[in-house]
Coordinates of C-alpha atoms in Angstrom, one line a residue:
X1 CA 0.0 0.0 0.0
X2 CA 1.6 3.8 -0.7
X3 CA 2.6 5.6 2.3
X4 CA 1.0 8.5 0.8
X5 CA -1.6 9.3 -1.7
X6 CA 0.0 12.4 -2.6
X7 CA 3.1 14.1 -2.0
X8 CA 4.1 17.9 -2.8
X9 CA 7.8 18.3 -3.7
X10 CA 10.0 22.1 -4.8
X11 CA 7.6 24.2 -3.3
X12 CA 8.4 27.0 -0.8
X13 CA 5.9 26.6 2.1
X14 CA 4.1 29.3 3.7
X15 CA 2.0 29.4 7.1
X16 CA 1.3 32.7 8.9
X17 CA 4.3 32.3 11.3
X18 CA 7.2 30.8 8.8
X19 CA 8.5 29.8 5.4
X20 CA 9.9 26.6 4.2
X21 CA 11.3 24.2 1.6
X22 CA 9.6 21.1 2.9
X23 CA 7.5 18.7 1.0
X24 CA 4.3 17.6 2.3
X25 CA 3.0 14.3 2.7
X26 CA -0.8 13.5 1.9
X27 CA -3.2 10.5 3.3
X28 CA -6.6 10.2 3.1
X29 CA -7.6 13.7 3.0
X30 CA -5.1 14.8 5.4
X31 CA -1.5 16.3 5.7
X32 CA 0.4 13.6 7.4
X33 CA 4.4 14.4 7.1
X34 CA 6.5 17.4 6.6
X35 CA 9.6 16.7 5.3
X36 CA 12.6 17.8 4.3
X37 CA 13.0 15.2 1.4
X38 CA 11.2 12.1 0.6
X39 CA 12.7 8.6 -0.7
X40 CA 11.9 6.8 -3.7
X41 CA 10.0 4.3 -1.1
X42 CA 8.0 7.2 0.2
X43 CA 6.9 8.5 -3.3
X44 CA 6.0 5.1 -4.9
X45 CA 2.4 4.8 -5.6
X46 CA 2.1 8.4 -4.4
X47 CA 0.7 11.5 -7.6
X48 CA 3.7 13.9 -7.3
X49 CA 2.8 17.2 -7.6
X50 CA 6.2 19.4 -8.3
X51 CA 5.5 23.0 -7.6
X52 CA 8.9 24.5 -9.0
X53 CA 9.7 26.8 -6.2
X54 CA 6.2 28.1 -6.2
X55 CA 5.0 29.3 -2.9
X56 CA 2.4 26.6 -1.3
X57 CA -0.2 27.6 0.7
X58 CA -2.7 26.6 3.1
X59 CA -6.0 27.2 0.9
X60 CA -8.0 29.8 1.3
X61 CA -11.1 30.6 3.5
X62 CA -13.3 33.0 2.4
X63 CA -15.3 33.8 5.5
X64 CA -17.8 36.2 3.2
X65 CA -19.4 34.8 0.6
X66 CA -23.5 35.5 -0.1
X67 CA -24.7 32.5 -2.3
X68 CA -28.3 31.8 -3.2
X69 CA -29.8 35.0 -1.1
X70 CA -33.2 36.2 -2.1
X71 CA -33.2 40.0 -1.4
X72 CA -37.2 41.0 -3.6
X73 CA -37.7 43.9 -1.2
X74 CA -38.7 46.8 -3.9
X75 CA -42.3 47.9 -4.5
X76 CA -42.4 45.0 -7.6
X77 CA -41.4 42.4 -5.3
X78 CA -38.2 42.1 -8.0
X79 CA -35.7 43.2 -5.8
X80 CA -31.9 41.0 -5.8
X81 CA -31.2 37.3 -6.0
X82 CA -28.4 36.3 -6.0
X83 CA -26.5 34.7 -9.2
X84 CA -24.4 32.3 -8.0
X85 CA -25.9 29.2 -6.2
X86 CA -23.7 26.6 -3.8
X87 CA -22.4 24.7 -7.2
X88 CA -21.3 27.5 -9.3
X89 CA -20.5 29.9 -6.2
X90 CA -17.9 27.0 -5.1
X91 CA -16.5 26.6 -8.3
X92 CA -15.7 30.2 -8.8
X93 CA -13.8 29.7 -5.4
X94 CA -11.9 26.9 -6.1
X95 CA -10.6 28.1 -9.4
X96 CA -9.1 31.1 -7.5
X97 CA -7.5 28.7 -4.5
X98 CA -10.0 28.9 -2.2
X99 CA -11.1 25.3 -0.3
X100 CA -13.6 26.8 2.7
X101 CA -16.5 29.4 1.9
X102 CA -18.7 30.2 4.7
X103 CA -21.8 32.1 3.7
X104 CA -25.5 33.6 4.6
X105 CA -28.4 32.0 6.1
X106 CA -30.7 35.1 6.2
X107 CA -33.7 35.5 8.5
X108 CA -36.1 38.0 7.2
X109 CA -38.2 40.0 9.5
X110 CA -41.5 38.0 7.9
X111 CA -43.7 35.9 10.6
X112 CA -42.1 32.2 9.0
X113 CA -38.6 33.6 9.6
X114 CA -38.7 34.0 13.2
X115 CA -37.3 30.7 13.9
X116 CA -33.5 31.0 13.4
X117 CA -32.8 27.1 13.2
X118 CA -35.9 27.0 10.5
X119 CA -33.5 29.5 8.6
X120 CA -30.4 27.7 8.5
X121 CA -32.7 24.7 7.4
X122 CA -33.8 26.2 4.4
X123 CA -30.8 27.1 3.2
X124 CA -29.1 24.2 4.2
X125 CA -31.9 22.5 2.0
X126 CA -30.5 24.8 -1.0
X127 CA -26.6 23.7 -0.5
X128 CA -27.9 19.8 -0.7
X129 CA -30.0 20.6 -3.9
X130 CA -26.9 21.7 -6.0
X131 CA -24.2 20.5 -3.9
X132 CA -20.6 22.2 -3.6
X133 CA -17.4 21.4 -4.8
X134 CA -15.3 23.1 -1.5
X135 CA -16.2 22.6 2.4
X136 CA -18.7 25.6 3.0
X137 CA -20.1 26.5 6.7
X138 CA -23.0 28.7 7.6
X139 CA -23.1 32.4 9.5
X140 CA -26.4 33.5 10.3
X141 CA -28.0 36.9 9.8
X142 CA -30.7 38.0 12.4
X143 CA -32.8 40.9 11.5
X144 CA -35.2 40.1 14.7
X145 CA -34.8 40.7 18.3
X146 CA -37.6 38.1 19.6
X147 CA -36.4 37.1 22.6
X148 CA -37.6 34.1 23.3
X149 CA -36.2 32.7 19.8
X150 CA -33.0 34.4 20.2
X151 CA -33.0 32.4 24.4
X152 CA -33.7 29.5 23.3
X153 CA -32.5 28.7 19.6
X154 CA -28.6 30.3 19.7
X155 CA -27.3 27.7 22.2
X156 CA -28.8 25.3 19.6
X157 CA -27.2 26.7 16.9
X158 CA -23.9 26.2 18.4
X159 CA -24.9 22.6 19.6
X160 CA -26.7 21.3 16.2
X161 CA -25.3 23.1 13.8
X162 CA -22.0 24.4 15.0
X163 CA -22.8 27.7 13.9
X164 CA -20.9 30.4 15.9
X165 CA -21.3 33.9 14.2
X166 CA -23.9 35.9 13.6
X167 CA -24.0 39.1 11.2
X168 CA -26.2 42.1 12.5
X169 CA -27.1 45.4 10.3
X170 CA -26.8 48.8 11.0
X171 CA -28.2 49.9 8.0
X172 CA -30.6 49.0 4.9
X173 CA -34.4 49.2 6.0
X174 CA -35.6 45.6 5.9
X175 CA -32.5 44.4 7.9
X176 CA -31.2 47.1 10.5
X177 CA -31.2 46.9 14.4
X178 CA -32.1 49.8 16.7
X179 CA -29.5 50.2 19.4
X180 CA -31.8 48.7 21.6
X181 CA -32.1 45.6 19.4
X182 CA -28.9 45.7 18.5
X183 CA -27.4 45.2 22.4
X184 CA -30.4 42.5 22.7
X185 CA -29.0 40.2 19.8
X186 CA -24.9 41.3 21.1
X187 CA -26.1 39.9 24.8
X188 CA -27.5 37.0 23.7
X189 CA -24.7 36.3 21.4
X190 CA -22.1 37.1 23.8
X191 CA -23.4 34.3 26.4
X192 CA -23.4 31.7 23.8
X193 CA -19.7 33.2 22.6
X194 CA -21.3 33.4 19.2
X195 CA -19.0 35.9 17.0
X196 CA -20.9 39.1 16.3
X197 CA -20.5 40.1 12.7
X198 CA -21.4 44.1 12.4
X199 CA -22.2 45.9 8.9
X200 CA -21.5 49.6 10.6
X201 CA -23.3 52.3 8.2
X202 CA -25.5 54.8 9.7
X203 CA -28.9 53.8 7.8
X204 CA -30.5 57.1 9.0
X205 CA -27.8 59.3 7.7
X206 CA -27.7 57.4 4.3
X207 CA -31.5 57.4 3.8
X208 CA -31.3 61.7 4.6
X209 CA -28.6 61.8 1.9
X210 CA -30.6 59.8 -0.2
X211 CA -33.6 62.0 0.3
X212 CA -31.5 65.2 -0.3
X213 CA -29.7 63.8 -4.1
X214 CA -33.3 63.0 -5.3
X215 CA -34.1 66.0 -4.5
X216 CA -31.7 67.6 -6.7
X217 CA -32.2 65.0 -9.4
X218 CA -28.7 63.0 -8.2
X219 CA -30.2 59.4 -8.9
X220 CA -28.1 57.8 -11.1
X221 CA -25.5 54.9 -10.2
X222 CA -22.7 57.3 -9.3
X223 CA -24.5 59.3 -7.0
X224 CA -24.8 55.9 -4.4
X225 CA -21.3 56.6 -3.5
X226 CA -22.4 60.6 -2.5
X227 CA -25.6 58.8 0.0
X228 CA -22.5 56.6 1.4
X229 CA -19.5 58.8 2.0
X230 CA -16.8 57.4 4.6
X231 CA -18.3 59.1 7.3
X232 CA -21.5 57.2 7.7
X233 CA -19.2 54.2 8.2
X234 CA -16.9 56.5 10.9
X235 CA -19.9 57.2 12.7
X236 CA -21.4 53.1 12.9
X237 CA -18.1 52.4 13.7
X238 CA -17.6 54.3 16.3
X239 CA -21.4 53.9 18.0
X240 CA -20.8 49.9 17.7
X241 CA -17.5 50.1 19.4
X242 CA -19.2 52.1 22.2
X243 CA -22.2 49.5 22.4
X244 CA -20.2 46.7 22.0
X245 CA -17.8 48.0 24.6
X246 CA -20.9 48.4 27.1
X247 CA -21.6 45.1 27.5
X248 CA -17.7 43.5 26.8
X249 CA -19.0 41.8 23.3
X250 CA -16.6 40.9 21.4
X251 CA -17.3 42.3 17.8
X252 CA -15.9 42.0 13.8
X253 CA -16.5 44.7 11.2
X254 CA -17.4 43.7 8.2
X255 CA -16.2 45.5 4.7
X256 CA -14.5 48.1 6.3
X257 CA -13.8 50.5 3.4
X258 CA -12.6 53.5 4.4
X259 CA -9.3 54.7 6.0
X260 CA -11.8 56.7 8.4
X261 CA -13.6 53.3 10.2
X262 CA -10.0 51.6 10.3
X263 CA -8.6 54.1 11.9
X264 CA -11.9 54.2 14.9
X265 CA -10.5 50.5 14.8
X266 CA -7.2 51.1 15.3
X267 CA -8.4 53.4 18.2
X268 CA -10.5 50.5 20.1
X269 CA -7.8 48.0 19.5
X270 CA -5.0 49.9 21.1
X271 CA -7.5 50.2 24.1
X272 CA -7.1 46.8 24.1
X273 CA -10.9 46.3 23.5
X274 CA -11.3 43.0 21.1
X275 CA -12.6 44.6 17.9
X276 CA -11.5 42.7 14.3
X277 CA -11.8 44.0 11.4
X278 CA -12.4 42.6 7.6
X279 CA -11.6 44.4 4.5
X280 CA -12.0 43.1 1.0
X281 CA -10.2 43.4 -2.9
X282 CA -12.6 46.1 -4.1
X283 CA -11.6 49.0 -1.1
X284 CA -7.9 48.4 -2.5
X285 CA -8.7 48.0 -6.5
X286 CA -11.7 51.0 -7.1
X287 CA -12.7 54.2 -6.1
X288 CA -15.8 56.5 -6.7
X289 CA -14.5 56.9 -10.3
X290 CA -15.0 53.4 -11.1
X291 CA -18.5 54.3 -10.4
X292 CA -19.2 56.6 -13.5
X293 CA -16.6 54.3 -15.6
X294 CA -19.0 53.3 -18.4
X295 CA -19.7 55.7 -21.0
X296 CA -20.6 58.6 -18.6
X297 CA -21.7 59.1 -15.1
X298 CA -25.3 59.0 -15.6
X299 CA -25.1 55.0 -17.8
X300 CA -27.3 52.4 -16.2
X301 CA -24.4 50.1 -16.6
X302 CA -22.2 52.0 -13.9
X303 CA -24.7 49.5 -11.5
X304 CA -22.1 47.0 -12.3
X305 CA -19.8 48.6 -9.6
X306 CA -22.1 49.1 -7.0
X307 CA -21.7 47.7 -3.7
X308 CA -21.4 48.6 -0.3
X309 CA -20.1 50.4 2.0
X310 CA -18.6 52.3 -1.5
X311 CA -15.3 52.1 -2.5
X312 CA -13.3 55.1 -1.2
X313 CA -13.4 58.2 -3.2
X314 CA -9.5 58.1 -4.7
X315 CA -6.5 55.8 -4.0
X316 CA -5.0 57.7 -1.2
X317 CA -7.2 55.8 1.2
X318 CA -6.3 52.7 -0.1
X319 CA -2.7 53.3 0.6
X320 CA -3.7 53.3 4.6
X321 CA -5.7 50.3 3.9
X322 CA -2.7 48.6 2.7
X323 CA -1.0 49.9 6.0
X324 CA -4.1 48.2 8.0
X325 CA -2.9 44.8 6.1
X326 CA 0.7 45.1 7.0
X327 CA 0.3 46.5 11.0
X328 CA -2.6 43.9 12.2
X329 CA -5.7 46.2 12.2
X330 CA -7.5 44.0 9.7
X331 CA -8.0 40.4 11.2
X332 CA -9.1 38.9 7.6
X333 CA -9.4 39.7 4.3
X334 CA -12.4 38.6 2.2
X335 CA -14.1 38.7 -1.2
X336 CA -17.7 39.6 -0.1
X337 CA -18.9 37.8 -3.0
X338 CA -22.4 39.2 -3.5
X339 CA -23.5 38.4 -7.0
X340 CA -26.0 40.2 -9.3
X341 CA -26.2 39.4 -12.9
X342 CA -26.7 42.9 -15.1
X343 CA -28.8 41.0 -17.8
X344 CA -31.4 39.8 -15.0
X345 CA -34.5 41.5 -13.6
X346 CA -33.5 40.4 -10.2
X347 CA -30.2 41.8 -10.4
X348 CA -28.8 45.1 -11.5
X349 CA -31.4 46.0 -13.5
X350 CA -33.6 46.0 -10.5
X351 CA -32.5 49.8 -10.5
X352 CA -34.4 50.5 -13.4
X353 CA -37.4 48.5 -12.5
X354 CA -38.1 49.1 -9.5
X355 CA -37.9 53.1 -10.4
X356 CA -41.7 54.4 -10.9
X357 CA -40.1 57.5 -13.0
X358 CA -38.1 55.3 -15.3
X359 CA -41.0 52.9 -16.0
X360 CA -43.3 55.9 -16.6
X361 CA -44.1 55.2 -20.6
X362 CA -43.4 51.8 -20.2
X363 CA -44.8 48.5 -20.1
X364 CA -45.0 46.7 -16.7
X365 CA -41.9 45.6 -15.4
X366 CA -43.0 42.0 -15.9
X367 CA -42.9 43.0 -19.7
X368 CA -39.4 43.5 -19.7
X369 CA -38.3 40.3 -18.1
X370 CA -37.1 39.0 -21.8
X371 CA -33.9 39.7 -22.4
X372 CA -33.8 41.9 -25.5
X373 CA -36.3 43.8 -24.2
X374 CA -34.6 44.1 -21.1
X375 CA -31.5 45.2 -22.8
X376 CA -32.6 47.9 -24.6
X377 CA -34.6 49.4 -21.4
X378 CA -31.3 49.8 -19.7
X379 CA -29.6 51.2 -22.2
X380 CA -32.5 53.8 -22.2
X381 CA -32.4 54.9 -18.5
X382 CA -30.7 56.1 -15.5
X383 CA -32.6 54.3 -13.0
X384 CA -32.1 55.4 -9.5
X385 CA -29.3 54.2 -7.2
X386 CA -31.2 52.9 -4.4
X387 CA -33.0 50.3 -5.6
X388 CA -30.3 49.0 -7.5
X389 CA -28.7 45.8 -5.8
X390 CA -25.4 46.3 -3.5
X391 CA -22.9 43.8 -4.3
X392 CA -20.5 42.8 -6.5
X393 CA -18.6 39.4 -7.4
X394 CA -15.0 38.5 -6.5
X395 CA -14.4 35.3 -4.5
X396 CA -12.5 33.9 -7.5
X397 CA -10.3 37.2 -7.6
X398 CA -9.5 37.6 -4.2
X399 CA -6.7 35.9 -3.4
X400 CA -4.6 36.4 -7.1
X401 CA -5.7 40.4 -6.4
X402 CA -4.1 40.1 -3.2
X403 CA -1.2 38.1 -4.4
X404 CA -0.7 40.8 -7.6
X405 CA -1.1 44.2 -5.1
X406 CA 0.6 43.5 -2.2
X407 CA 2.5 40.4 -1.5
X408 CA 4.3 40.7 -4.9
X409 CA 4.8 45.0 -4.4
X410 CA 6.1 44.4 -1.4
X411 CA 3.5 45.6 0.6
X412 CA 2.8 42.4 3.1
X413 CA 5.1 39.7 3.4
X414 CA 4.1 36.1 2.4
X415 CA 3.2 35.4 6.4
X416 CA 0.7 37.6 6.4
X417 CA -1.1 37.3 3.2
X418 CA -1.6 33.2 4.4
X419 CA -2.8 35.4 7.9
X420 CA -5.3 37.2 6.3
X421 CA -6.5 34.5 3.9
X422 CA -6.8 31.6 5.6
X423 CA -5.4 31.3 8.9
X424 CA -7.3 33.8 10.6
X425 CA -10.4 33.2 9.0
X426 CA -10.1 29.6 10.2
X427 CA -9.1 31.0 13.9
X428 CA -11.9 33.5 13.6
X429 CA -14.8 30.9 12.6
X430 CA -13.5 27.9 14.4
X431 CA -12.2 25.9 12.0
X432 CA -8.4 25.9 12.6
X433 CA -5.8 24.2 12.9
X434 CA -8.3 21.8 10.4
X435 CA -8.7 24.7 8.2
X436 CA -6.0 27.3 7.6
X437 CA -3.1 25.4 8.6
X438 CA -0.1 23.1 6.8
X439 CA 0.5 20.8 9.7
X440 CA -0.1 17.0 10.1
X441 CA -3.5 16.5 11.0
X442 CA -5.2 19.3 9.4
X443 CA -7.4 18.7 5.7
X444 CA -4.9 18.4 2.9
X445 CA -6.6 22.1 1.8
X446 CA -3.8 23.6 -0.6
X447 CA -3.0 26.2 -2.8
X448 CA 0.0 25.9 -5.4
X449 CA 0.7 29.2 -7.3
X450 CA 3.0 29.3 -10.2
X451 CA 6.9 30.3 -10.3
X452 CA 6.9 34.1 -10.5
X453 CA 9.5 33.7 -13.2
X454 CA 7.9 31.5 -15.4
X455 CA 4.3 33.0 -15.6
X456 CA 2.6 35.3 -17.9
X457 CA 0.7 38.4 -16.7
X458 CA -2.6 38.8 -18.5
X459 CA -5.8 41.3 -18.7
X460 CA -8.7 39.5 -16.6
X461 CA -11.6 38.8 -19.0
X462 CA -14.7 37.8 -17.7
X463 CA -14.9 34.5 -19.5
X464 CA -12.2 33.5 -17.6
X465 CA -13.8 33.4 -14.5
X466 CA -16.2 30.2 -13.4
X467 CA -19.1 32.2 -11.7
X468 CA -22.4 33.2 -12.7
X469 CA -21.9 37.1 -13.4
X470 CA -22.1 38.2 -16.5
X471 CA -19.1 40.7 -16.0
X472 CA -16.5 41.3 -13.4
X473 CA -15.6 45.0 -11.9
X474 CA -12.0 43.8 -12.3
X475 CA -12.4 43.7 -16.0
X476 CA -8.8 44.6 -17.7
X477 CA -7.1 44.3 -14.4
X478 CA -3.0 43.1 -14.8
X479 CA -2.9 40.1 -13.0
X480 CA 0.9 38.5 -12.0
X481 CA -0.4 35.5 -10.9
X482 CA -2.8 33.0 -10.3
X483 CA -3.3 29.7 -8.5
X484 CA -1.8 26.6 -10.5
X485 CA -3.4 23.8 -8.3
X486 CA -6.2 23.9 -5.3
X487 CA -6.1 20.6 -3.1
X488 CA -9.3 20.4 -1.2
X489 CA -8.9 17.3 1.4
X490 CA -6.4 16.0 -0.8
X491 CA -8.2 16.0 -4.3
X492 CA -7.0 18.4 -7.0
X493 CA -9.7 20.0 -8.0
X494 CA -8.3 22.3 -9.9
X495 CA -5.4 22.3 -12.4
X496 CA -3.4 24.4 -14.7
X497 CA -6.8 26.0 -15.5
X498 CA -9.5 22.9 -15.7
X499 CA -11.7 21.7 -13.0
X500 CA -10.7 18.5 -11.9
X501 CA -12.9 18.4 -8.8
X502 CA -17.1 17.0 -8.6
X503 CA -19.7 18.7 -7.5
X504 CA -20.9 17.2 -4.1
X505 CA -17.5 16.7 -3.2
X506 CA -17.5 19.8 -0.7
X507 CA -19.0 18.6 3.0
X508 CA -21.1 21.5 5.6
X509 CA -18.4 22.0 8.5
X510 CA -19.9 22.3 11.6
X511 CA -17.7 24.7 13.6
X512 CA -16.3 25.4 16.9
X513 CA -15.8 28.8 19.0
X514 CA -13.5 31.3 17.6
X515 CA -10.0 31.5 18.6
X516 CA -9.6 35.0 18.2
X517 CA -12.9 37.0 19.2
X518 CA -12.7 36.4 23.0
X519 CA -13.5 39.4 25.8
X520 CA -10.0 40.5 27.4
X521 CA -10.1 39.9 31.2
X522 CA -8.3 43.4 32.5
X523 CA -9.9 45.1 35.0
X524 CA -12.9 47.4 33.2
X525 CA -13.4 51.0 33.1
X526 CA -17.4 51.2 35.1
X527 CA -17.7 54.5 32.9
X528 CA -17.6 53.0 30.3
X529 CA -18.6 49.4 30.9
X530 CA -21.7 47.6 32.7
X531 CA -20.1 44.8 34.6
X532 CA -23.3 44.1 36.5
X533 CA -24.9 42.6 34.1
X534 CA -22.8 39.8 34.9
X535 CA -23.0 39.6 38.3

């Protein structure tokens, strides 16, 4: 019988503490040996996978990824759905050397939602009906306060479902939390030590901004990144910090986009308070430009960029962002894959739809669901920015963006881009050393890249890419490399550009508590903090 089943030989190995020239020894969907060298004994029977002084990497966890997400909230009941379902949402992240996704089950704030455990069924339920090439876990999003679901079903999310994050809103209508609500959901969440996920926009301030643009006729796509400047996200920032801090919660920002909202970060960490942070590709690769990139600032098709919070208004704040990378203040890095297809009703198009002034003159928006027609509706109108869809694709992209802007500029070192991508999203979610790690005993998850020297730059194309978008905001982007081979739990599933891995091959990981987002035990500031609570 082979020792191993596989065996990785020439690469230079990366974790987020070291690098190497082992070789790595594979059985049975785990990493069993690190070596220095292997004999002709311990390769026989064994696929050999030479990565030519490429670097090898643990694979990467995406810890935000939206997949098969129903959002029909405008007045035609259109609203957003999501593009990519668990099959091709998987294989998009595979074929840019991610192994773990963890997405969205979503409560909504209708009567059947108020079970939390019904919610994760449901969309558990959607993950089987497709199935997933990668291992994919579940966060939760709760848009209720009910307190006797919230009592008695988050210990059992933890204990059935090994679920241990939530994601809570401080913006968009059908999803925010009150302050009130908001400390409800952070108590319950912190006796359960369930991670508390926090999208930190002021939803008041963005809906008076709104108000005030359509006022003076500012309604097309650019104009979302005027109803979302950086300092709605400095002011959730800081309010959540302060609630959080009120009753010691633990707390992650999610998306942080601005150098403004890092920096309150920055602030709470060096009080020692346990705030993380997540940022993600498209705070580092666009600005408000890209938002008025097609044709002129008033095209329809500018929808294409919108997500949100907004990227920042020029580069300069993405030159602290990279800072935030390099000195610790972001915990993880992310794609926030939220994908809406621009020749779908329920996705971009939405904009125009939904928009009573656009469809004056025109048929009912159930007319237009064929796709000529469709087509040529868009090309007609501005739409208006709010009810266009926030979100845009990228978990494929992610990790060869990051590889391409900072690790191979100089600006993070190979340690930390592994950190940011893989190990501390595993620490974060519970998942490591399983996830996230090279060492014997964890999954055989891998990432080979290519040799620096010997590999081509190129202009990203859309049709290079395995979701289901029908465009990318990275369109024309340089890339200087790209993964070569993913390994999920010891299978190549994907090589030298061809899908190798099978549908259904990807398992639901039930998860543990995090590693990282645990309350500090130094002696608390009562001004500041209720400790009796507690008591």
């Amino acid at each position: 019988m082979p020792k191993f089943d596989t065996v990785v030989i020439n690469g230079v190995l990366v974790s987020a503490s070291d690098v190497s020239s082992n070789c790595i020894g594979i059985k049975d969907g785990k990493i069993t040996v690190l070596a220095e060298r292997f004999s002709d004994d311990d390769l026989r029977g064994a696929e050999v996978i030479d990565a030519e002084g490429a670097y090898v990497m643990p694979g990467g966890v995406d810890g935000h990824v939206h997949l098969c997400q129903d959002l029909q909230t405008g007045p035609h009941g259109l609203g957003g759905r999501c593009a990519d379902d668990f099959l091709t949402g998987s294989r998009s992240a595979m074929c840019g050397g991610t192994t773990t996704i963890i997405t969205f089950a979503t409560q909504t704030r209708s009567e059947p939602d108020r079970s939390l455990l019904g919610v994760v069924g449901r969309y558990k339920a959607r993950a089987d009906a497709t199935g997933s090439y990668i291992d994919y876990g579940f966060h939760v999003i709760i848009v209720r306060d009910d307190g006797d679901v919230l009592e008695e079903e988050m210990p059992r999310l933890v204990s059935e479902w090994g679920i241990t994050s939530c994601k809570l809103f401080l913006t968009y209508e059908t999803q925010r939390l009150s302050d009130k609500q908001l400390l409800n959901v952070m108590y319950e969440a912190r006796k359960n030590r369930i991670t508390t996920m926090i999208h930190a926009e002021n939803g008041d301030a963005i809906e008076w901004l709104t108000d005030k643009l359509e006022e003076r006729n500012k309604i097309a796509p650019y104009y979302h990144a005027w109803s979302r400047p950086p300092a709605v996200e400095g002011e959730a920032t800081n309010r959540a910090i302060a609630l959080a801090e009120l009753i010691q919660n633990p707390i992650l920002f999610v998306h942080i986009g601005s150098a403004l909202a890092m920096k309150n970060v920055r602030k709470a960490q060096t009080r020692g308070l346990p705030v993380y942070a997540e940022t993600c590709p498209q705070y580092f690769n666009l600005t408000w430009n890209d938002l008025k990139k097609f044709h002129d600032p008033s095209c329809f098709e500018n929808s294409k960029m919108i997500c949100s919070p907004p990227p920042p208004p020029d580069a300069s704040d993405a030159d602290e962002l990279y800072l935030g990378l390099h000195n610790g203040t972001f915990t993880i890095f992310s794609s926030d894959h939220c994908p809406f297809r621009y020749d779908d009703p329920h996705g971009k198009p939405t904009g125009v739809l939904e928009h009573a002034e656009s469809m004056t003159g025109e048929p009912e928006p159930e007319s237009c669901l064929d796709g000529h027609a469709l087509c040529d509706l868009v090309s007609r109108k501005t739409g208006a920015f709010k009810f266009i869809p926030n979100g845009i694709p990228g978990v494929e992209t992610r990790l060869p963006l990051l590889y391409t802007t900072a690790l191979q500029t100089g600006r993070i070192s190979p340690q930390k881009f592994v950190e940011l991508t893989s190990t501390n999203p595993a620490k974060l979610y519970g998942l490591y050393p399983r996830k996230g790690s090279l060492m014997p005993g964890a999954d055989a998850d891998i990432i080979i890249w290519h040799p620096d020297h010997s590999f081509v730059p190129f202009s990203l194309t859309n049709d290079r890419l395995h979701h289901n978008v029908d465009y990318t905001p990275y369109e024309g982007q340089q890339f200087t490399n790209w993964p070569r081979y993913t390994l999920s739990r010891g299978q190549v599933v994907y090589r030298n550009g061809q899908i190798t891995g099978k549908v259904g091959y990807g398992q639901y990981l039930k998860r543990g508590q995090s590693q990282l987002a645990t309350a500090q035990g130094r002696k608390q500031d009562p001004r500041r903090v209720a400790d009796w609570l507690y008591e």
